[in-house]
mmCIF file of N, CA and C and ligand atoms in Angstrom:
data_model
loop_
_atom_site.group_PDB
_atom_site.id
_atom_site.type_symbol
_atom_site.label_atom_id
_atom_site.label_comp_id
_atom_site.label_asym_id
_atom_site.label_seq_id
_atom_site.Cartn_x
_atom_site.Cartn_y
_atom_site.Cartn_z
ATOM 1 N N MET A 108 -157.688 -31.173 37.694
ATOM 2 C CA MET A 108 -156.829 -31.393 38.857
ATOM 3 C C MET A 108 -156.706 -30.094 39.645
ATOM 4 N N SER A 109 -157.006 -30.160 40.909
ATOM 5 C CA SER A 109 -156.871 -28.971 41.748
ATOM 6 C C SER A 109 -156.294 -29.382 43.090
ATOM 7 N N THR A 110 -155.204 -28.781 43.439
ATOM 8 C CA THR A 110 -154.557 -29.091 44.716
ATOM 9 C C THR A 110 -154.370 -27.788 45.488
ATOM 10 N N ILE A 111 -153.896 -27.948 46.699
ATOM 11 C CA ILE A 111 -153.623 -26.779 47.541
ATOM 12 C C ILE A 111 -152.567 -25.875 46.882
ATOM 13 N N PHE A 112 -151.680 -26.472 46.087
ATOM 14 C CA PHE A 112 -150.647 -25.657 45.435
ATOM 15 C C PHE A 112 -151.248 -24.785 44.324
ATOM 16 N N HIS A 113 -152.293 -25.280 43.650
ATOM 17 C CA HIS A 113 -152.974 -24.417 42.672
ATOM 18 C C HIS A 113 -153.574 -23.202 43.373
ATOM 19 N N LYS A 114 -154.133 -23.442 44.557
ATOM 20 C CA LYS A 114 -154.732 -22.321 45.298
ATOM 21 C C LYS A 114 -153.666 -21.317 45.702
ATOM 22 N N ILE A 115 -152.492 -21.808 46.055
ATOM 23 C CA ILE A 115 -151.386 -20.895 46.385
ATOM 24 C C ILE A 115 -150.990 -20.104 45.143
ATOM 25 N N GLN A 116 -150.880 -20.795 44.015
ATOM 26 C CA GLN A 116 -150.501 -20.115 42.762
ATOM 27 C C GLN A 116 -151.507 -19.018 42.413
ATOM 28 N N ARG A 117 -152.783 -19.300 42.654
ATOM 29 C CA ARG A 117 -153.837 -18.317 42.331
ATOM 30 C C ARG A 117 -154.036 -17.293 43.442
ATOM 31 N N ARG A 118 -153.211 -17.395 44.492
ATOM 32 C CA ARG A 118 -153.296 -16.481 45.657
ATOM 33 C C ARG A 118 -154.643 -16.599 46.366
ATOM 34 N N GLU A 119 -155.232 -17.769 46.335
ATOM 35 C CA GLU A 119 -156.502 -17.978 47.034
ATOM 36 C C GLU A 119 -156.282 -18.352 48.496
ATOM 37 N N ILE A 120 -155.094 -18.924 48.771
ATOM 38 C CA ILE A 120 -154.720 -19.122 50.175
ATOM 39 C C ILE A 120 -153.331 -18.535 50.349
ATOM 40 N N PRO A 121 -153.027 -18.048 51.557
ATOM 41 C CA PRO A 121 -151.759 -17.357 51.752
ATOM 42 C C PRO A 121 -150.563 -18.301 51.749
ATOM 43 N N ALA A 122 -149.471 -17.809 51.222
ATOM 44 C CA ALA A 122 -148.189 -18.517 51.291
ATOM 45 C C ALA A 122 -147.120 -17.478 51.016
ATOM 46 N N GLU A 123 -145.922 -17.777 51.490
ATOM 47 C CA GLU A 123 -144.820 -16.846 51.241
ATOM 48 C C GLU A 123 -144.137 -17.248 49.929
ATOM 49 N N ILE A 124 -144.616 -16.657 48.847
ATOM 50 C CA ILE A 124 -144.060 -16.971 47.528
ATOM 51 C C ILE A 124 -142.732 -16.233 47.374
ATOM 52 N N VAL A 125 -141.689 -17.006 47.046
ATOM 53 C CA VAL A 125 -140.349 -16.408 46.980
ATOM 54 C C VAL A 125 -139.847 -16.283 45.547
ATOM 55 N N TYR A 126 -140.522 -16.946 44.607
ATOM 56 C CA TYR A 126 -140.074 -16.877 43.213
ATOM 57 C C TYR A 126 -141.222 -17.288 42.301
ATOM 58 N N GLU A 127 -141.288 -16.651 41.137
ATOM 59 C CA GLU A 127 -142.265 -17.072 40.129
ATOM 60 C C GLU A 127 -141.768 -16.635 38.760
ATOM 61 N N ASP A 128 -141.923 -17.510 37.782
ATOM 62 C CA ASP A 128 -141.699 -17.118 36.390
ATOM 63 C C ASP A 128 -142.754 -17.820 35.537
ATOM 64 N N GLU A 129 -142.571 -17.834 34.235
ATOM 65 C CA GLU A 129 -143.627 -18.398 33.384
ATOM 66 C C GLU A 129 -143.750 -19.912 33.522
ATOM 67 N N HIS A 130 -142.712 -20.552 34.050
ATOM 68 C CA HIS A 130 -142.702 -22.013 34.118
ATOM 69 C C HIS A 130 -143.030 -22.581 35.498
ATOM 70 N N LEU A 131 -142.707 -21.853 36.552
ATOM 71 C CA LEU A 131 -142.783 -22.437 37.893
ATOM 72 C C LEU A 131 -142.935 -21.346 38.944
ATOM 73 N N PHE A 132 -143.291 -21.780 40.152
ATOM 74 C CA PHE A 132 -143.324 -20.865 41.286
ATOM 75 C C PHE A 132 -142.775 -21.591 42.504
ATOM 76 N N ALA A 133 -142.370 -20.804 43.501
ATOM 77 C CA ALA A 133 -141.741 -21.377 44.691
ATOM 78 C C ALA A 133 -142.228 -20.628 45.923
ATOM 79 N N PHE A 134 -142.422 -21.388 47.002
ATOM 80 C CA PHE A 134 -142.912 -20.773 48.235
ATOM 81 C C PHE A 134 -142.390 -21.561 49.436
ATOM 82 N N LYS A 135 -142.425 -20.902 50.611
ATOM 83 C CA LYS A 135 -141.909 -21.539 51.819
ATOM 84 C C LYS A 135 -142.883 -22.616 52.305
ATOM 85 N N ASP A 136 -142.326 -23.758 52.687
ATOM 86 C CA ASP A 136 -143.140 -24.858 53.205
ATOM 87 C C ASP A 136 -143.771 -24.450 54.537
ATOM 88 N N ILE A 137 -145.020 -24.817 54.711
ATOM 89 C CA ILE A 137 -145.769 -24.429 55.919
ATOM 90 C C ILE A 137 -145.271 -25.191 57.153
ATOM 91 N N ALA A 138 -144.629 -26.313 56.951
ATOM 92 C CA ALA A 138 -144.131 -27.138 58.068
ATOM 93 C C ALA A 138 -142.661 -27.454 57.807
ATOM 94 N N PRO A 139 -141.799 -26.446 57.953
ATOM 95 C CA PRO A 139 -140.402 -26.617 57.518
ATOM 96 C C PRO A 139 -139.665 -27.734 58.255
ATOM 97 N N GLN A 140 -138.940 -28.521 57.474
ATOM 98 C CA GLN A 140 -138.139 -29.631 58.014
ATOM 99 C C GLN A 140 -136.671 -29.247 58.150
ATOM 100 N N ALA A 141 -136.362 -27.982 57.881
ATOM 101 C CA ALA A 141 -134.997 -27.455 58.003
ATOM 102 C C ALA A 141 -135.149 -25.942 58.096
ATOM 103 N N PRO A 142 -134.104 -25.223 58.512
ATOM 104 C CA PRO A 142 -134.220 -23.758 58.616
ATOM 105 C C PRO A 142 -134.675 -23.114 57.302
ATOM 106 N N VAL A 143 -134.233 -23.664 56.177
ATOM 107 C CA VAL A 143 -134.740 -23.239 54.865
ATOM 108 C C VAL A 143 -135.497 -24.424 54.269
ATOM 109 N N HIS A 144 -136.753 -24.217 53.910
ATOM 110 C CA HIS A 144 -137.534 -25.288 53.264
ATOM 111 C C HIS A 144 -138.484 -24.625 52.272
ATOM 112 N N VAL A 145 -138.118 -24.716 51.011
ATOM 113 C CA VAL A 145 -138.878 -24.065 49.941
ATOM 114 C C VAL A 145 -139.333 -25.134 48.955
ATOM 115 N N LEU A 146 -140.556 -24.983 48.446
ATOM 116 C CA LEU A 146 -141.111 -25.912 47.458
ATOM 117 C C LEU A 146 -141.137 -25.243 46.092
ATOM 118 N N PHE A 147 -140.667 -25.945 45.071
ATOM 119 C CA PHE A 147 -140.652 -25.462 43.686
ATOM 120 C C PHE A 147 -141.658 -26.292 42.893
ATOM 121 N N VAL A 148 -142.613 -25.624 42.262
ATOM 122 C CA VAL A 148 -143.745 -26.298 41.618
ATOM 123 C C VAL A 148 -143.867 -25.835 40.166
ATOM 124 N N PRO A 149 -143.911 -26.775 39.221
ATOM 125 C CA PRO A 149 -144.104 -26.355 37.826
ATOM 126 C C PRO A 149 -145.533 -25.879 37.593
ATOM 127 N N LYS A 150 -145.711 -25.010 36.625
ATOM 128 C CA LYS A 150 -147.064 -24.537 36.311
ATOM 129 C C LYS A 150 -147.821 -25.540 35.443
ATOM 130 N N GLN A 151 -147.098 -26.461 34.824
ATOM 131 C CA GLN A 151 -147.773 -27.559 34.119
ATOM 132 C C GLN A 151 -148.124 -28.641 35.135
ATOM 133 N N ASP A 152 -149.281 -29.245 34.974
ATOM 134 C CA ASP A 152 -149.780 -30.186 35.979
ATOM 135 C C ASP A 152 -149.333 -31.617 35.737
ATOM 136 N N PHE A 153 -148.676 -32.167 36.739
ATOM 137 C CA PHE A 153 -148.370 -33.601 36.762
ATOM 138 C C PHE A 153 -148.541 -34.054 38.203
ATOM 139 N N ALA A 154 -149.274 -35.118 38.418
ATOM 140 C CA ALA A 154 -149.539 -35.542 39.795
ATOM 141 C C ALA A 154 -148.276 -36.054 40.473
ATOM 142 N N THR A 155 -147.507 -36.863 39.742
ATOM 143 C CA THR A 155 -146.283 -37.429 40.325
ATOM 144 C C THR A 155 -145.178 -37.383 39.269
ATOM 145 N N LEU A 156 -143.970 -37.648 39.719
ATOM 146 C CA LEU A 156 -142.834 -37.699 38.787
ATOM 147 C C LEU A 156 -143.061 -38.753 37.710
ATOM 148 N N ASN A 157 -143.810 -39.811 38.046
ATOM 149 C CA ASN A 157 -144.108 -40.872 37.076
ATOM 150 C C ASN A 157 -144.874 -40.361 35.863
ATOM 151 N N ASP A 158 -145.555 -39.242 36.026
ATOM 152 C CA ASP A 158 -146.427 -38.731 34.963
ATOM 153 C C ASP A 158 -145.718 -37.778 34.003
ATOM 154 N N VAL A 159 -144.478 -37.418 34.288
ATOM 155 C CA VAL A 159 -143.763 -36.488 33.408
ATOM 156 C C VAL A 159 -143.296 -37.250 32.168
ATOM 157 N N PRO A 160 -143.690 -36.802 30.984
ATOM 158 C CA PRO A 160 -143.310 -37.529 29.769
ATOM 159 C C PRO A 160 -141.798 -37.469 29.497
ATOM 160 N N ASP A 161 -141.313 -38.507 28.840
ATOM 161 C CA ASP A 161 -139.881 -38.602 28.492
ATOM 162 C C ASP A 161 -139.401 -37.387 27.703
ATOM 163 N N ASN A 162 -140.300 -36.824 26.912
ATOM 164 C CA ASN A 162 -139.863 -35.719 26.044
ATOM 165 C C ASN A 162 -140.003 -34.348 26.713
ATOM 166 N N GLN A 163 -140.231 -34.354 28.027
ATOM 167 C CA GLN A 163 -140.306 -33.065 28.735
ATOM 168 C C GLN A 163 -139.385 -33.031 29.964
ATOM 169 N N PRO A 164 -138.104 -33.401 29.790
ATOM 170 C CA PRO A 164 -137.198 -33.403 30.945
ATOM 171 C C PRO A 164 -137.023 -32.013 31.543
ATOM 172 N N GLU A 165 -137.310 -30.987 30.751
ATOM 173 C CA GLU A 165 -137.136 -29.617 31.254
ATOM 174 C C GLU A 165 -138.085 -29.314 32.413
ATOM 175 N N ILE A 166 -139.191 -30.044 32.507
ATOM 176 C CA ILE A 166 -140.122 -29.812 33.623
ATOM 177 C C ILE A 166 -139.387 -30.015 34.953
ATOM 178 N N VAL A 167 -138.627 -31.086 35.033
ATOM 179 C CA VAL A 167 -137.906 -31.409 36.262
ATOM 180 C C VAL A 167 -136.611 -30.604 36.354
ATOM 181 N N GLY A 168 -135.936 -30.464 35.217
ATOM 182 C CA GLY A 168 -134.665 -29.737 35.205
ATOM 183 C C GLY A 168 -134.816 -28.300 35.678
ATOM 184 N N ARG A 169 -135.880 -27.676 35.255
ATOM 185 C CA ARG A 169 -136.089 -26.272 35.651
ATOM 186 C C ARG A 169 -136.254 -26.135 37.165
ATOM 187 N N LEU A 170 -136.920 -27.126 37.773
ATOM 188 C CA LEU A 170 -137.119 -27.059 39.229
ATOM 189 C C LEU A 170 -135.770 -27.104 39.947
ATOM 190 N N ALA A 171 -134.911 -28.033 39.516
ATOM 191 C CA ALA A 171 -133.609 -28.188 40.173
ATOM 192 C C ALA A 171 -132.752 -26.936 39.978
ATOM 193 N N LEU A 172 -132.774 -26.397 38.759
ATOM 194 C CA LEU A 172 -131.935 -25.217 38.508
ATOM 195 C C LEU A 172 -132.488 -23.978 39.197
ATOM 196 N N ALA A 173 -133.804 -23.893 39.335
ATOM 197 C CA ALA A 173 -134.385 -22.759 40.084
ATOM 198 C C ALA A 173 -133.988 -22.854 41.557
ATOM 199 N N ALA A 174 -133.947 -24.073 42.079
ATOM 200 C CA ALA A 174 -133.526 -24.250 43.473
ATOM 201 C C ALA A 174 -132.063 -23.831 43.647
ATOM 202 N N ALA A 175 -131.212 -24.224 42.709
ATOM 203 C CA ALA A 175 -129.793 -23.851 42.785
ATOM 204 C C ALA A 175 -129.632 -22.331 42.694
ATOM 205 N N LYS A 176 -130.415 -21.726 41.832
ATOM 206 C CA LYS A 176 -130.361 -20.269 41.675
ATOM 207 C C LYS A 176 -130.803 -19.579 42.969
ATOM 208 N N TYR A 177 -131.831 -20.111 43.580
ATOM 209 C CA TYR A 177 -132.314 -19.552 44.853
ATOM 210 C C TYR A 177 -131.222 -19.690 45.930
ATOM 211 N N ALA A 178 -130.572 -20.854 45.963
ATOM 212 C CA ALA A 178 -129.494 -21.071 46.942
ATOM 213 C C ALA A 178 -128.374 -20.056 46.747
ATOM 214 N N LYS A 179 -128.018 -19.811 45.500
ATOM 215 C CA LYS A 179 -126.964 -18.812 45.218
ATOM 216 C C LYS A 179 -127.421 -17.431 45.636
ATOM 217 N N ALA A 180 -128.649 -17.081 45.286
ATOM 218 C CA ALA A 180 -129.168 -15.740 45.597
ATOM 219 C C ALA A 180 -129.238 -15.511 47.102
ATOM 220 N N GLN A 181 -129.539 -16.584 47.850
ATOM 221 C CA GLN A 181 -129.675 -16.462 49.301
ATOM 222 C C GLN A 181 -128.334 -16.663 50.014
ATOM 223 N N GLY A 182 -127.316 -17.113 49.254
ATOM 224 C CA GLY A 182 -125.970 -17.201 49.803
ATOM 225 C C GLY A 182 -125.672 -18.472 50.581
ATOM 226 N N PHE A 183 -126.466 -19.534 50.406
ATOM 227 C CA PHE A 183 -126.126 -20.791 51.090
ATOM 228 C C PHE A 183 -125.709 -21.891 50.110
ATOM 229 N N ASP A 184 -125.411 -21.514 48.877
ATOM 230 C CA ASP A 184 -125.008 -22.511 47.889
ATOM 231 C C ASP A 184 -123.699 -23.195 48.265
ATOM 232 N N GLU A 185 -122.762 -22.456 48.835
ATOM 233 C CA GLU A 185 -121.478 -23.059 49.203
ATOM 234 C C GLU A 185 -121.613 -23.925 50.455
ATOM 235 N N ASP A 186 -122.415 -23.491 51.414
ATOM 236 C CA ASP A 186 -122.634 -24.323 52.606
ATOM 237 C C ASP A 186 -123.329 -25.618 52.215
ATOM 238 N N GLY A 187 -124.248 -25.511 51.276
ATOM 239 C CA GLY A 187 -124.891 -26.713 50.745
ATOM 240 C C GLY A 187 -126.373 -26.783 51.029
ATOM 241 N N TYR A 188 -126.991 -27.741 50.392
ATOM 242 C CA TYR A 188 -128.446 -27.904 50.488
ATOM 243 C C TYR A 188 -128.809 -29.264 49.934
ATOM 244 N N ARG A 189 -130.072 -29.610 50.062
ATOM 245 C CA ARG A 189 -130.574 -30.878 49.512
ATOM 246 C C ARG A 189 -131.842 -30.598 48.720
ATOM 247 N N ILE A 190 -131.979 -31.277 47.582
ATOM 248 C CA ILE A 190 -133.250 -31.229 46.851
ATOM 249 C C ILE A 190 -133.842 -32.636 46.847
ATOM 250 N N VAL A 191 -135.170 -32.679 46.994
ATOM 251 C CA VAL A 191 -135.879 -33.963 47.151
ATOM 252 C C VAL A 191 -137.202 -33.893 46.396
ATOM 253 N N MET A 192 -137.550 -34.981 45.711
ATOM 254 C CA MET A 192 -138.907 -35.127 45.184
ATOM 255 C C MET A 192 -139.478 -36.423 45.735
ATOM 256 N N ASN A 193 -140.571 -36.330 46.432
ATOM 257 C CA ASN A 193 -141.234 -37.521 46.959
ATOM 258 C C ASN A 193 -142.224 -38.030 45.920
ATOM 259 N N CYS A 194 -142.289 -39.359 45.765
ATOM 260 C CA CYS A 194 -143.207 -39.928 44.784
ATOM 261 C C CYS A 194 -144.054 -41.025 45.421
ATOM 262 N N ASN A 195 -145.373 -40.787 45.403
ATOM 263 C CA ASN A 195 -146.356 -41.772 45.863
ATOM 264 C C ASN A 195 -146.140 -42.197 47.323
ATOM 265 N N GLY A 196 -146.792 -43.271 47.712
ATOM 266 C CA GLY A 196 -146.899 -43.614 49.128
ATOM 267 C C GLY A 196 -145.580 -43.866 49.832
ATOM 268 N N ASP A 197 -144.759 -44.753 49.296
ATOM 269 C CA ASP A 197 -143.503 -45.060 49.982
ATOM 270 C C ASP A 197 -142.553 -43.871 49.974
ATOM 271 N N GLY A 198 -142.702 -42.999 48.987
ATOM 272 C CA GLY A 198 -141.865 -41.793 48.946
ATOM 273 C C GLY A 198 -142.343 -40.712 49.887
ATOM 274 N N GLY A 199 -143.542 -40.897 50.443
ATOM 275 C CA GLY A 199 -144.058 -39.916 51.395
ATOM 276 C C GLY A 199 -144.743 -38.723 50.752
ATOM 277 N N GLN A 200 -145.168 -38.866 49.481
ATOM 278 C CA GLN A 200 -145.835 -37.749 48.805
ATOM 279 C C GLN A 200 -147.225 -37.545 49.395
ATOM 280 N N THR A 201 -147.556 -36.300 49.696
ATOM 281 C CA THR A 201 -148.875 -35.981 50.263
ATOM 282 C C THR A 201 -149.667 -35.020 49.383
ATOM 283 N N VAL A 202 -148.982 -34.239 48.560
ATOM 284 C CA VAL A 202 -149.673 -33.323 47.633
ATOM 285 C C VAL A 202 -149.365 -33.802 46.220
ATOM 286 N N PHE A 203 -150.446 -34.117 45.470
ATOM 287 C CA PHE A 203 -150.253 -34.767 44.179
ATOM 288 C C PHE A 203 -150.248 -33.760 43.035
ATOM 289 N N GLN A 204 -149.281 -32.875 43.145
ATOM 290 C CA GLN A 204 -148.876 -31.960 42.075
ATOM 291 C C GLN A 204 -147.356 -31.911 42.225
ATOM 292 N N ILE A 205 -146.614 -32.329 41.213
ATOM 293 C CA ILE A 205 -145.185 -32.535 41.455
ATOM 294 C C ILE A 205 -144.526 -31.265 41.978
ATOM 295 N N HIS A 206 -143.577 -31.489 42.865
ATOM 296 C CA HIS A 206 -142.859 -30.383 43.489
ATOM 297 C C HIS A 206 -141.521 -30.893 43.983
ATOM 298 N N LEU A 207 -140.607 -29.955 44.074
ATOM 299 C CA LEU A 207 -139.258 -30.271 44.525
ATOM 300 C C LEU A 207 -139.022 -29.519 45.832
ATOM 301 N N HIS A 208 -138.552 -30.247 46.849
ATOM 302 C CA HIS A 208 -138.221 -29.637 48.129
ATOM 303 C C HIS A 208 -136.773 -29.158 48.095
ATOM 304 N N LEU A 209 -136.533 -27.951 48.572
ATOM 305 C CA LEU A 209 -135.176 -27.449 48.813
ATOM 306 C C LEU A 209 -135.021 -27.296 50.321
ATOM 307 N N LEU A 210 -134.041 -28.014 50.875
ATOM 308 C CA LEU A 210 -133.789 -27.999 52.320
ATOM 309 C C LEU A 210 -132.373 -27.514 52.565
ATOM 310 N N ALA A 211 -132.221 -26.615 53.528
ATOM 311 C CA ALA A 211 -130.897 -26.036 53.772
ATOM 312 C C ALA A 211 -130.895 -25.326 55.109
ATOM 313 N N GLY A 212 -129.737 -24.731 55.415
ATOM 314 C CA GLY A 212 -129.634 -23.868 56.586
ATOM 315 C C GLY A 212 -129.004 -24.527 57.785
ATOM 316 N N ALA A 213 -128.711 -25.814 57.696
ATOM 317 C CA ALA A 213 -128.051 -26.555 58.773
ATOM 318 C C ALA A 213 -127.586 -27.884 58.189
ATOM 319 N N PRO A 214 -126.588 -28.531 58.816
ATOM 320 C CA PRO A 214 -126.223 -29.871 58.346
ATOM 321 C C PRO A 214 -127.443 -30.793 58.460
ATOM 322 N N LEU A 215 -127.713 -31.520 57.392
ATOM 323 C CA LEU A 215 -128.909 -32.366 57.340
ATOM 324 C C LEU A 215 -128.544 -33.808 57.662
ATOM 325 N N GLY A 216 -129.458 -34.511 58.325
ATOM 326 C CA GLY A 216 -129.232 -35.922 58.625
ATOM 327 C C GLY A 216 -129.233 -36.743 57.354
ATOM 328 N N ARG A 217 -128.836 -37.982 57.508
ATOM 329 C CA ARG A 217 -128.900 -38.890 56.364
ATOM 330 C C ARG A 217 -130.355 -39.153 56.032
ATOM 331 N N PHE A 218 -130.611 -39.773 54.893
ATOM 332 C CA PHE A 218 -131.983 -39.915 54.429
ATOM 333 C C PHE A 218 -132.202 -41.328 53.893
ATOM 334 N N GLY A 219 -133.461 -41.632 53.675
ATOM 335 C CA GLY A 219 -133.780 -42.903 53.033
ATOM 336 C C GLY A 219 -133.994 -44.040 54.017
ATOM 337 N N THR A 220 -134.006 -43.727 55.309
ATOM 338 C CA THR A 220 -134.219 -44.792 56.289
ATOM 339 C C THR A 220 -135.677 -45.243 56.257
ATOM 340 N N PRO A 221 -135.954 -46.538 56.096
ATOM 341 C CA PRO A 221 -137.351 -46.979 56.137
ATOM 342 C C PRO A 221 -137.961 -46.669 57.496
ATOM 343 N N VAL A 222 -139.253 -46.315 57.503
ATOM 344 C CA VAL A 222 -139.910 -46.004 58.790
ATOM 345 C C VAL A 222 -140.697 -47.225 59.281
HETATM 346 P P1 LIG B 242 -144.916 -33.951 49.888
HETATM 347 O O1 LIG B 242 -145.144 -34.657 51.196
HETATM 348 O O2 LIG B 242 -143.610 -34.265 49.231
HETATM 349 O O3 LIG B 242 -146.091 -34.138 48.957
HETATM 350 O O4 LIG B 242 -144.805 -32.409 50.247
HETATM 351 C C1 LIG B 242 -145.906 -31.598 50.451
HETATM 352 C C2 LIG B 242 -145.428 -30.429 51.258
HETATM 353 O O5 LIG B 242 -146.404 -29.393 51.153
HETATM 354 C C3 LIG B 242 -145.244 -30.722 52.747
HETATM 355 O O6 LIG B 242 -143.885 -30.498 53.110
HETATM 356 C C4 LIG B 242 -146.216 -29.745 53.419
HETATM 357 O O7 LIG B 242 -145.710 -29.221 54.636
HETATM 358 C C5 LIG B 242 -146.371 -28.679 52.357
HETATM 359 N N1 LIG B 242 -147.599 -27.915 52.423
HETATM 360 C C6 LIG B 242 -148.868 -28.402 52.540
HETATM 361 N N2 LIG B 242 -149.755 -27.394 52.572
HETATM 362 C C7 LIG B 242 -149.041 -26.241 52.477
HETATM 363 C C8 LIG B 242 -149.380 -24.849 52.455
HETATM 364 N N3 LIG B 242 -150.658 -24.431 52.553
HETATM 365 N N4 LIG B 242 -148.382 -23.948 52.336
HETATM 366 C C9 LIG B 242 -147.100 -24.350 52.243
HETATM 367 N N5 LIG B 242 -146.716 -25.643 52.260
HETATM 368 C C10 LIG B 242 -147.666 -26.577 52.377
#
């Protein structure tokens, strides 16, 4: 499995990486949907949320907690933020390596409206 996010992780294509540890990395979205838009990606490969095994909840948990930590470090945790994972076609997923979106920096519209 090789996606554009693997290339970012390997520094083969440029991205503004804002965080990395042994489990995950995070970088600014190239097409931000809010003033702050960061993607958190696990280093273990799963195409979609459907593929994460029941016995590995930490894969998803770490992404959410890394996003919260980033929000605190950047000082917008109290103002608030949104985390989102898109899954497959109806969810609007376009890159098939699981990732969590962190959106912040302004009041966000409601979500979930069918297009
Ligand atoms: P999703 O639609 O949930 O699969 O999200 C994929 C996200 O990856 C989108 O928000 C894209 O804007 C973002 N993206 C795609 N290519 C790049 C890139 N080279 N650098 C940063 N973000 C990217």
